[in-house]
Amino acid sequence: SRTRPRTLLSSSKDDDDDAETEPPAAIDINADPRLRRIRIPRALGIDWGTDLSFSFVYVRDLEPSGAAALSGEIEVGDQICELRPVVVSSSSEDDAAPEAVNLIGAPFDQVMGAFASLDRKVVEVDLVFFRGSKDELKALCAGGGPAAEEETITITVVQNKGAKDETTRHIEAAAGCNVRQVLTDNGINVYQSVTRWTNCKGKQLCGTCIVNVTGGAGSTNRKSLDEASTLRENPESYRLSCVTFAYGDVTVETFPPVKAAQWTR
């Protein structure tokens, strides 16, 4: 199953007398010079973006007059790794230190939810960003530098389910791969009828590259609102393979029966 990278977390200090008062474990920015922690007003002025995996959220644009742009420390392309609210110190010993929310590789809606759930009293936040590509961040989380070995997964593909010529193939691929790309690269057709020739070639425009994820759904990215709308009236396990990314072993069936509403897009 998909696991959230945690190798960048600070180690605990069980023998330190001050350990009880320290905040929960956070990302150790000393682990790599591309990591940076910034304290900034919660009204960031950041336009967030992501790729088709709808995860690994990054800074897509900055409002010129926003706090992020004015700080001079955040650039377009920086990837969000951690959020921690800054609270005014209190005399109450019962007040727990705010938790650091690890956002490395988190889905877009989880990142937005982390900001939306901040208490209204929070004025500033501590953010950790990574300056580099998604693959570089994944390599760092995997245990080190760019030479870290790439994790592989297995995609089990069931073709012509229930028919006399039903076949099953097992394909090894890199973790985080696009399901449609892997299948088409291995000569497996994901399009039914004439859409084999009239499809959008993976640009998320036609809504016809449907597969049924019968195993390992938890190892894929979450379904977006747009994808869910496209696949309305169909089982929850149905996915558009062009926007489905596998981070662990999965099983998919090609050519699943679809409802009429899907074709109205």
PDB file of C-alpha atoms in Angstrom:
ATOM      1  CA  SER A   1       0.000   0.000   0.000  1.00  0.00           C
ATOM      2  CA  ARG A   2       1.002   3.612  -0.440  1.00  0.00           C
ATOM      3  CA  THR A   3       3.038   5.059   2.414  1.00  0.00           C
ATOM      4  CA  ARG A   4       3.709   8.663   3.212  1.00  0.00           C
ATOM      5  CA  PRO A   5       7.429   9.514   3.195  1.00  0.00           C
ATOM      6  CA  ARG A   6       8.697  10.016   6.759  1.00  0.00           C
ATOM      7  CA  THR A   7      12.477   9.778   6.498  1.00  0.00           C
ATOM      8  CA  LEU A   8      12.847  13.543   6.867  1.00  0.00           C
ATOM      9  CA  LEU A   9      11.327  13.676  10.343  1.00  0.00           C
ATOM     10  CA  SER A  10      13.445  14.908  13.235  1.00  0.00           C
ATOM     11  CA  SER A  11      14.499  12.186  15.622  1.00  0.00           C
ATOM     12  CA  SER A  12      13.004  12.161  19.115  1.00  0.00           C
ATOM     13  CA  LYS A  13      15.091  13.240  22.089  1.00  0.00           C
ATOM     14  CA  ASP A  14      14.153  10.825  24.827  1.00  0.00           C
ATOM     15  CA  ASP A  15      17.180  11.715  26.951  1.00  0.00           C
ATOM     16  CA  ASP A  16      16.728  15.469  26.684  1.00  0.00           C
ATOM     17  CA  ASP A  17      15.285  17.156  29.745  1.00  0.00           C
ATOM     18  CA  ASP A  18      13.411  19.555  27.476  1.00  0.00           C
ATOM     19  CA  ALA A  19      11.881  16.803  25.353  1.00  0.00           C
ATOM     20  CA  GLU A  20       8.531  17.012  27.123  1.00  0.00           C
ATOM     21  CA  THR A  21       8.097  20.626  26.086  1.00  0.00           C
ATOM     22  CA  GLU A  22       9.252  20.197  22.486  1.00  0.00           C
ATOM     23  CA  PRO A  23       6.667  20.280  19.680  1.00  0.00           C
ATOM     24  CA  PRO A  24       5.714  17.029  17.945  1.00  0.00           C
ATOM     25  CA  ALA A  25       8.231  15.611  15.455  1.00  0.00           C
ATOM     26  CA  ALA A  26       8.748  17.836  12.440  1.00  0.00           C
ATOM     27  CA  ILE A  27      10.744  17.688   9.227  1.00  0.00           C
ATOM     28  CA  ASP A  28      14.467  18.115   9.810  1.00  0.00           C
ATOM     29  CA  ILE A  29      15.391  20.886   7.375  1.00  0.00           C
ATOM     30  CA  ASN A  30      19.065  20.138   8.022  1.00  0.00           C
ATOM     31  CA  ALA A  31      18.586  16.853   6.155  1.00  0.00           C
ATOM     32  CA  ASP A  32      18.966  18.631   2.814  1.00  0.00           C
ATOM     33  CA  PRO A  33      19.862  22.194   1.734  1.00  0.00           C
ATOM     34  CA  ARG A  34      16.824  22.265  -0.561  1.00  0.00           C
ATOM     35  CA  LEU A  35      14.516  22.219   2.452  1.00  0.00           C
ATOM     36  CA  ARG A  36      13.595  25.512   4.099  1.00  0.00           C
ATOM     37  CA  ARG A  37      11.270  26.497   6.944  1.00  0.00           C
ATOM     38  CA  ILE A  38       9.519  29.864   6.713  1.00  0.00           C
ATOM     39  CA  ARG A  39       7.273  31.694   9.180  1.00  0.00           C
ATOM     40  CA  ILE A  40       4.667  33.671   7.329  1.00  0.00           C
ATOM     41  CA  PRO A  41       1.180  35.205   7.824  1.00  0.00           C
ATOM     42  CA  ARG A  42      -1.572  32.659   7.167  1.00  0.00           C
ATOM     43  CA  ALA A  43      -2.939  34.821   4.322  1.00  0.00           C
ATOM     44  CA  LEU A  44      -0.209  33.518   2.051  1.00  0.00           C
ATOM     45  CA  GLY A  45      -1.073  34.878  -1.360  1.00  0.00           C
ATOM     46  CA  ILE A  46      -0.147  31.542  -2.990  1.00  0.00           C
ATOM     47  CA  ASP A  47      -1.884  29.899  -5.937  1.00  0.00           C
ATOM     48  CA  TRP A  48      -1.345  26.163  -5.428  1.00  0.00           C
ATOM     49  CA  GLY A  49      -0.974  23.626  -8.202  1.00  0.00           C
ATOM     50  CA  THR A  50      -0.436  19.903  -8.782  1.00  0.00           C
ATOM     51  CA  ASP A  51       0.072  17.515 -11.668  1.00  0.00           C
ATOM     52  CA  LEU A  52      -2.442  14.917 -12.857  1.00  0.00           C
ATOM     53  CA  SER A  53      -1.712  12.783  -9.793  1.00  0.00           C
ATOM     54  CA  PHE A  54      -3.478  15.484  -7.710  1.00  0.00           C
ATOM     55  CA  SER A  55      -0.717  15.114  -5.116  1.00  0.00           C
ATOM     56  CA  PHE A  56       2.701  16.669  -4.389  1.00  0.00           C
ATOM     57  CA  VAL A  57       1.267  20.184  -4.198  1.00  0.00           C
ATOM     58  CA  TYR A  58       3.531  23.026  -5.292  1.00  0.00           C
ATOM     59  CA  VAL A  59       3.507  26.826  -5.624  1.00  0.00           C
ATOM     60  CA  ARG A  60       2.005  27.543  -9.045  1.00  0.00           C
ATOM     61  CA  ASP A  61       1.946  31.330  -8.735  1.00  0.00           C
ATOM     62  CA  LEU A  62       2.419  34.149  -6.237  1.00  0.00           C
ATOM     63  CA  GLU A  63       0.266  37.223  -5.761  1.00  0.00           C
ATOM     64  CA  PRO A  64       2.697  40.160  -6.174  1.00  0.00           C
ATOM     65  CA  SER A  65       1.414  41.880  -3.028  1.00  0.00           C
ATOM     66  CA  GLY A  66       0.926  38.684  -1.028  1.00  0.00           C
ATOM     67  CA  ALA A  67       2.895  37.661   2.043  1.00  0.00           C
ATOM     68  CA  ALA A  68       4.709  34.836   0.223  1.00  0.00           C
ATOM     69  CA  ALA A  69       5.983  37.066  -2.589  1.00  0.00           C
ATOM     70  CA  LEU A  70       6.956  39.854  -0.197  1.00  0.00           C
ATOM     71  CA  SER A  71       8.950  37.428   1.968  1.00  0.00           C
ATOM     72  CA  GLY A  72      11.369  36.824  -0.882  1.00  0.00           C
ATOM     73  CA  GLU A  73      11.870  33.268   0.367  1.00  0.00           C
ATOM     74  CA  ILE A  74       9.224  31.393  -1.615  1.00  0.00           C
ATOM     75  CA  GLU A  75       9.449  30.745  -5.335  1.00  0.00           C
ATOM     76  CA  VAL A  76       7.160  29.319  -7.999  1.00  0.00           C
ATOM     77  CA  GLY A  77       7.755  25.569  -8.119  1.00  0.00           C
ATOM     78  CA  ASP A  78       8.508  25.150  -4.403  1.00  0.00           C
ATOM     79  CA  GLN A  79       6.755  22.074  -3.015  1.00  0.00           C
ATOM     80  CA  ILE A  80       4.850  22.197   0.258  1.00  0.00           C
ATOM     81  CA  CYS A  81       6.123  19.644   2.773  1.00  0.00           C
ATOM     82  CA  GLU A  82       4.825  20.695   6.174  1.00  0.00           C
ATOM     83  CA  LEU A  83       2.415  23.044   7.932  1.00  0.00           C
ATOM     84  CA  ARG A  84       2.432  24.014  11.584  1.00  0.00           C
ATOM     85  CA  PRO A  85       0.277  26.752  13.094  1.00  0.00           C
ATOM     86  CA  VAL A  86       2.065  29.329  15.236  1.00  0.00           C
ATOM     87  CA  VAL A  87       0.288  29.975  18.498  1.00  0.00           C
ATOM     88  CA  VAL A  88       0.889  32.723  21.026  1.00  0.00           C
ATOM     89  CA  SER A  89       2.538  31.245  24.104  1.00  0.00           C
ATOM     90  CA  SER A  90       0.174  30.635  26.956  1.00  0.00           C
ATOM     91  CA  SER A  91       0.751  30.433  30.681  1.00  0.00           C
ATOM     92  CA  SER A  92      -1.345  27.277  30.801  1.00  0.00           C
ATOM     93  CA  GLU A  93       0.811  24.169  31.133  1.00  0.00           C
ATOM     94  CA  ASP A  94      -2.035  22.096  29.695  1.00  0.00           C
ATOM     95  CA  ASP A  95      -1.780  23.733  26.268  1.00  0.00           C
ATOM     96  CA  ALA A  96      -0.149  21.236  23.934  1.00  0.00           C
ATOM     97  CA  ALA A  97       2.279  22.402  21.284  1.00  0.00           C
ATOM     98  CA  PRO A  98       0.668  22.532  17.839  1.00  0.00           C
ATOM     99  CA  GLU A  99       1.190  19.514  15.621  1.00  0.00           C
ATOM    100  CA  ALA A 100       3.305  19.652  12.500  1.00  0.00           C
ATOM    101  CA  VAL A 101       1.205  18.365   9.599  1.00  0.00           C
ATOM    102  CA  ASN A 102       3.321  16.401   7.129  1.00  0.00           C
ATOM    103  CA  LEU A 103       2.132  17.234   3.608  1.00  0.00           C
ATOM    104  CA  ILE A 104       4.786  15.503   1.488  1.00  0.00           C
ATOM    105  CA  GLY A 105       2.966  13.818  -1.381  1.00  0.00           C
ATOM    106  CA  ALA A 106      -0.425  14.633   0.149  1.00  0.00           C
ATOM    107  CA  PRO A 107      -3.481  14.919  -2.138  1.00  0.00           C
ATOM    108  CA  PHE A 108      -4.478  18.447  -3.141  1.00  0.00           C
ATOM    109  CA  ASP A 109      -7.692  18.430  -1.109  1.00  0.00           C
ATOM    110  CA  GLN A 110      -5.823  17.261   2.004  1.00  0.00           C
ATOM    111  CA  VAL A 111      -3.412  20.187   1.727  1.00  0.00           C
ATOM    112  CA  MET A 112      -6.249  22.656   1.225  1.00  0.00           C
ATOM    113  CA  GLY A 113      -8.104  21.082   4.134  1.00  0.00           C
ATOM    114  CA  ALA A 114      -5.084  21.503   6.413  1.00  0.00           C
ATOM    115  CA  PHE A 115      -5.096  25.249   5.781  1.00  0.00           C
ATOM    116  CA  ALA A 116      -8.894  25.539   5.982  1.00  0.00           C
ATOM    117  CA  SER A 117      -8.986  23.780   9.357  1.00  0.00           C
ATOM    118  CA  LEU A 118      -6.632  26.253  11.052  1.00  0.00           C
ATOM    119  CA  ASP A 119      -8.110  27.868  14.126  1.00  0.00           C
ATOM    120  CA  ARG A 120      -9.301  31.429  13.554  1.00  0.00           C
ATOM    121  CA  LYS A 121      -6.893  32.634  16.240  1.00  0.00           C
ATOM    122  CA  VAL A 122      -3.898  31.468  14.192  1.00  0.00           C
ATOM    123  CA  VAL A 123      -2.241  34.469  12.574  1.00  0.00           C
ATOM    124  CA  GLU A 124       1.028  32.940  11.367  1.00  0.00           C
ATOM    125  CA  VAL A 125       2.147  29.526  10.149  1.00  0.00           C
ATOM    126  CA  ASP A 126       5.471  27.740   9.837  1.00  0.00           C
ATOM    127  CA  LEU A 127       5.804  26.136   6.405  1.00  0.00           C
ATOM    128  CA  VAL A 128       8.471  23.801   5.080  1.00  0.00           C
ATOM    129  CA  PHE A 129       9.138  23.890   1.334  1.00  0.00           C
ATOM    130  CA  PHE A 130      11.337  21.787  -0.916  1.00  0.00           C
ATOM    131  CA  ARG A 131      13.035  23.512  -3.843  1.00  0.00           C
ATOM    132  CA  GLY A 132      13.295  20.859  -6.539  1.00  0.00           C
ATOM    133  CA  SER A 133      11.269  18.468  -8.675  1.00  0.00           C
ATOM    134  CA  LYS A 134       8.768  15.915  -7.442  1.00  0.00           C
ATOM    135  CA  ASP A 135      11.123  13.084  -8.393  1.00  0.00           C
ATOM    136  CA  GLU A 136      13.944  14.725  -6.436  1.00  0.00           C
ATOM    137  CA  LEU A 137      11.717  15.032  -3.377  1.00  0.00           C
ATOM    138  CA  LYS A 138      10.644  11.398  -3.690  1.00  0.00           C
ATOM    139  CA  ALA A 139      14.286  10.337  -3.984  1.00  0.00           C
ATOM    140  CA  LEU A 140      15.160  12.315  -0.862  1.00  0.00           C
ATOM    141  CA  CYS A 141      12.307  10.700   1.067  1.00  0.00           C
ATOM    142  CA  ALA A 142      13.369   7.270  -0.175  1.00  0.00           C
ATOM    143  CA  GLY A 143      16.554   7.565   1.772  1.00  0.00           C
ATOM    144  CA  GLY A 144      19.018   9.925   0.336  1.00  0.00           C
ATOM    145  CA  GLY A 145      20.189  11.407  -2.874  1.00  0.00           C
ATOM    146  CA  PRO A 146      19.327  11.224  -6.518  1.00  0.00           C
ATOM    147  CA  ALA A 147      20.881   7.779  -6.808  1.00  0.00           C
ATOM    148  CA  ALA A 148      18.234   6.212  -4.558  1.00  0.00           C
ATOM    149  CA  GLU A 149      16.852   3.040  -6.133  1.00  0.00           C
ATOM    150  CA  GLU A 150      13.452   3.454  -7.732  1.00  0.00           C
ATOM    151  CA  GLU A 151      10.633   1.553  -6.054  1.00  0.00           C
ATOM    152  CA  THR A 152       8.721  -0.810  -8.320  1.00  0.00           C
ATOM    153  CA  ILE A 153       5.164  -2.074  -8.113  1.00  0.00           C
ATOM    154  CA  THR A 154       3.093  -4.685  -9.959  1.00  0.00           C
ATOM    155  CA  ILE A 155       0.004  -3.845 -11.990  1.00  0.00           C
ATOM    156  CA  THR A 156      -2.129  -6.928 -12.582  1.00  0.00           C
ATOM    157  CA  VAL A 157      -4.298  -6.466 -15.670  1.00  0.00           C
ATOM    158  CA  VAL A 158      -7.350  -8.639 -16.323  1.00  0.00           C
ATOM    159  CA  GLN A 159      -8.480  -8.433 -19.951  1.00  0.00           C
ATOM    160  CA  ASN A 160     -11.843  -9.639 -21.276  1.00  0.00           C
ATOM    161  CA  LYS A 161     -13.162 -10.450 -17.802  1.00  0.00           C
ATOM    162  CA  GLY A 162     -15.587 -13.390 -17.874  1.00  0.00           C
ATOM    163  CA  ALA A 163     -14.986 -14.230 -21.525  1.00  0.00           C
ATOM    164  CA  LYS A 164     -13.444 -17.426 -22.891  1.00  0.00           C
ATOM    165  CA  ASP A 165     -10.358 -15.487 -23.916  1.00  0.00           C
ATOM    166  CA  GLU A 166      -9.882 -13.846 -20.507  1.00  0.00           C
ATOM    167  CA  THR A 167      -6.209 -13.219 -19.850  1.00  0.00           C
ATOM    168  CA  THR A 168      -4.202 -11.865 -16.935  1.00  0.00           C
ATOM    169  CA  ARG A 169      -0.916 -10.009 -17.207  1.00  0.00           C
ATOM    170  CA  HIS A 170       1.454  -8.835 -14.501  1.00  0.00           C
ATOM    171  CA  ILE A 171       3.417  -5.694 -15.333  1.00  0.00           C
ATOM    172  CA  GLU A 172       6.202  -4.215 -13.236  1.00  0.00           C
ATOM    173  CA  ALA A 173       6.326  -0.415 -13.174  1.00  0.00           C
ATOM    174  CA  ALA A 174       7.742   2.442 -11.146  1.00  0.00           C
ATOM    175  CA  ALA A 175       5.803   3.492  -8.062  1.00  0.00           C
ATOM    176  CA  GLY A 176       3.750   6.597  -8.864  1.00  0.00           C
ATOM    177  CA  CYS A 177       3.266   5.575 -12.492  1.00  0.00           C
ATOM    178  CA  ASN A 178       0.293   6.587 -14.617  1.00  0.00           C
ATOM    179  CA  VAL A 179      -1.924   3.547 -15.177  1.00  0.00           C
ATOM    180  CA  ARG A 180      -2.988   4.457 -18.717  1.00  0.00           C
ATOM    181  CA  GLN A 181       0.589   5.105 -19.789  1.00  0.00           C
ATOM    182  CA  VAL A 182       1.818   1.776 -18.412  1.00  0.00           C
ATOM    183  CA  LEU A 183      -0.999  -0.170 -20.059  1.00  0.00           C
ATOM    184  CA  THR A 184      -0.674   1.473 -23.456  1.00  0.00           C
ATOM    185  CA  ASP A 185       3.125   1.175 -23.360  1.00  0.00           C
ATOM    186  CA  ASN A 186       2.609  -2.573 -22.920  1.00  0.00           C
ATOM    187  CA  GLY A 187       0.193  -2.888 -25.819  1.00  0.00           C
ATOM    188  CA  ILE A 188      -2.984  -3.042 -23.719  1.00  0.00           C
ATOM    189  CA  ASN A 189      -5.971  -1.160 -25.125  1.00  0.00           C
ATOM    190  CA  VAL A 190      -8.068   0.731 -22.551  1.00  0.00           C
ATOM    191  CA  TYR A 191     -10.581   2.154 -25.045  1.00  0.00           C
ATOM    192  CA  GLN A 192     -13.808   0.547 -26.133  1.00  0.00           C
ATOM    193  CA  SER A 193     -15.363   0.617 -29.590  1.00  0.00           C
ATOM    194  CA  VAL A 194     -14.447   3.549 -31.872  1.00  0.00           C
ATOM    195  CA  THR A 195     -12.899   5.506 -28.986  1.00  0.00           C
ATOM    196  CA  ARG A 196      -9.786   3.462 -29.656  1.00  0.00           C
ATOM    197  CA  TRP A 197      -9.177   5.895 -32.508  1.00  0.00           C
ATOM    198  CA  THR A 198     -11.096   8.979 -31.353  1.00  0.00           C
ATOM    199  CA  ASN A 199      -9.821   9.297 -27.768  1.00  0.00           C
ATOM    200  CA  CYS A 200      -7.961  12.332 -26.392  1.00  0.00           C
ATOM    201  CA  LYS A 201      -4.672  10.424 -25.894  1.00  0.00           C
ATOM    202  CA  GLY A 202      -4.589  10.836 -22.147  1.00  0.00           C
ATOM    203  CA  LYS A 203      -5.413  14.542 -21.859  1.00  0.00           C
ATOM    204  CA  GLN A 204      -8.475  13.985 -19.599  1.00  0.00           C
ATOM    205  CA  LEU A 205     -10.882  15.322 -22.206  1.00  0.00           C
ATOM    206  CA  CYS A 206     -12.856  12.328 -23.503  1.00  0.00           C
ATOM    207  CA  GLY A 207     -13.522  10.288 -20.355  1.00  0.00           C
ATOM    208  CA  THR A 208     -13.302   6.936 -22.162  1.00  0.00           C
ATOM    209  CA  CYS A 209     -10.146   5.236 -20.779  1.00  0.00           C
ATOM    210  CA  ILE A 210     -12.122   3.521 -18.030  1.00  0.00           C
ATOM    211  CA  VAL A 211     -10.742   0.673 -15.945  1.00  0.00           C
ATOM    212  CA  ASN A 212     -12.128  -1.104 -12.906  1.00  0.00           C
ATOM    213  CA  VAL A 213      -9.666  -1.095  -9.987  1.00  0.00           C
ATOM    214  CA  THR A 214     -10.583  -4.344  -8.241  1.00  0.00           C
ATOM    215  CA  GLY A 215      -7.560  -4.514  -5.974  1.00  0.00           C
ATOM    216  CA  GLY A 216      -5.220  -2.040  -4.312  1.00  0.00           C
ATOM    217  CA  ALA A 217      -7.460   1.008  -4.726  1.00  0.00           C
ATOM    218  CA  GLY A 218      -5.933   2.450  -1.564  1.00  0.00           C
ATOM    219  CA  SER A 219      -2.585   2.563  -3.358  1.00  0.00           C
ATOM    220  CA  THR A 220      -3.881   5.011  -5.967  1.00  0.00           C
ATOM    221  CA  ASN A 221      -4.460   8.761  -5.835  1.00  0.00           C
ATOM    222  CA  ARG A 222      -7.869   9.969  -4.724  1.00  0.00           C
ATOM    223  CA  LYS A 223     -10.584  10.518  -7.306  1.00  0.00           C
ATOM    224  CA  SER A 224     -11.082  14.205  -8.139  1.00  0.00           C
ATOM    225  CA  LEU A 225     -14.518  15.847  -8.320  1.00  0.00           C
ATOM    226  CA  ASP A 226     -14.196  16.094 -12.093  1.00  0.00           C
ATOM    227  CA  GLU A 227     -13.350  12.405 -12.454  1.00  0.00           C
ATOM    228  CA  ALA A 228     -16.188  11.431 -10.129  1.00  0.00           C
ATOM    229  CA  SER A 229     -18.607  13.527 -12.198  1.00  0.00           C
ATOM    230  CA  THR A 230     -17.413  11.913 -15.413  1.00  0.00           C
ATOM    231  CA  LEU A 231     -17.938   8.441 -13.963  1.00  0.00           C
ATOM    232  CA  ARG A 232     -21.304   9.147 -12.334  1.00  0.00           C
ATOM    233  CA  GLU A 233     -23.715   6.191 -12.079  1.00  0.00           C
ATOM    234  CA  ASN A 234     -20.784   3.787 -12.307  1.00  0.00           C
ATOM    235  CA  PRO A 235     -19.234   1.799  -9.419  1.00  0.00           C
ATOM    236  CA  GLU A 236     -16.858   3.643  -7.103  1.00  0.00           C
ATOM    237  CA  SER A 237     -14.041   1.332  -8.206  1.00  0.00           C
ATOM    238  CA  TYR A 238     -14.192   2.661 -11.779  1.00  0.00           C
ATOM    239  CA  ARG A 239     -11.379   5.064 -12.673  1.00  0.00           C
ATOM    240  CA  LEU A 240     -10.175   7.067 -15.650  1.00  0.00           C
ATOM    241  CA  SER A 241      -6.804   5.450 -16.239  1.00  0.00           C
ATOM    242  CA  CYS A 242      -5.315   8.688 -17.610  1.00  0.00           C
ATOM    243  CA  VAL A 243      -5.576  10.374 -14.192  1.00  0.00           C
ATOM    244  CA  THR A 244      -4.968   7.287 -12.025  1.00  0.00           C
ATOM    245  CA  PHE A 245      -1.536   6.907 -10.458  1.00  0.00           C
ATOM    246  CA  ALA A 246      -0.424   3.726  -8.690  1.00  0.00           C
ATOM    247  CA  TYR A 247       1.875   3.890  -5.664  1.00  0.00           C
ATOM    248  CA  GLY A 248       1.536   0.219  -4.726  1.00  0.00           C
ATOM    249  CA  ASP A 249       0.386  -3.075  -6.255  1.00  0.00           C
ATOM    250  CA  VAL A 250      -2.995  -2.776  -7.995  1.00  0.00           C
ATOM    251  CA  THR A 251      -5.320  -4.972 -10.048  1.00  0.00           C
ATOM    252  CA  VAL A 252      -7.341  -3.463 -12.888  1.00  0.00           C
ATOM    253  CA  GLU A 253      -9.893  -4.823 -15.340  1.00  0.00           C
ATOM    254  CA  THR A 254     -10.146  -3.353 -18.823  1.00  0.00           C
ATOM    255  CA  PHE A 255     -13.420  -2.814 -20.715  1.00  0.00           C
ATOM    256  CA  PRO A 256     -15.744  -2.794 -17.680  1.00  0.00           C
ATOM    257  CA  PRO A 257     -19.455  -2.289 -18.510  1.00  0.00           C
ATOM    258  CA  VAL A 258     -20.402   1.394 -18.159  1.00  0.00           C
ATOM    259  CA  LYS A 259     -23.655   3.273 -17.628  1.00  0.00           C
ATOM    260  CA  ALA A 260     -25.119   5.537 -20.291  1.00  0.00           C
ATOM    261  CA  ALA A 261     -24.518   8.761 -18.346  1.00  0.00           C
ATOM    262  CA  GLN A 262     -20.777   8.348 -18.706  1.00  0.00           C
ATOM    263  CA  TRP A 263     -20.999   8.905 -22.432  1.00  0.00           C
ATOM    264  CA  THR A 264     -22.793  12.240 -22.119  1.00  0.00           C
ATOM    265  CA  ARG A 265     -19.591  14.098 -21.239  1.00  0.00           C
TER     266      ARG A 265
END
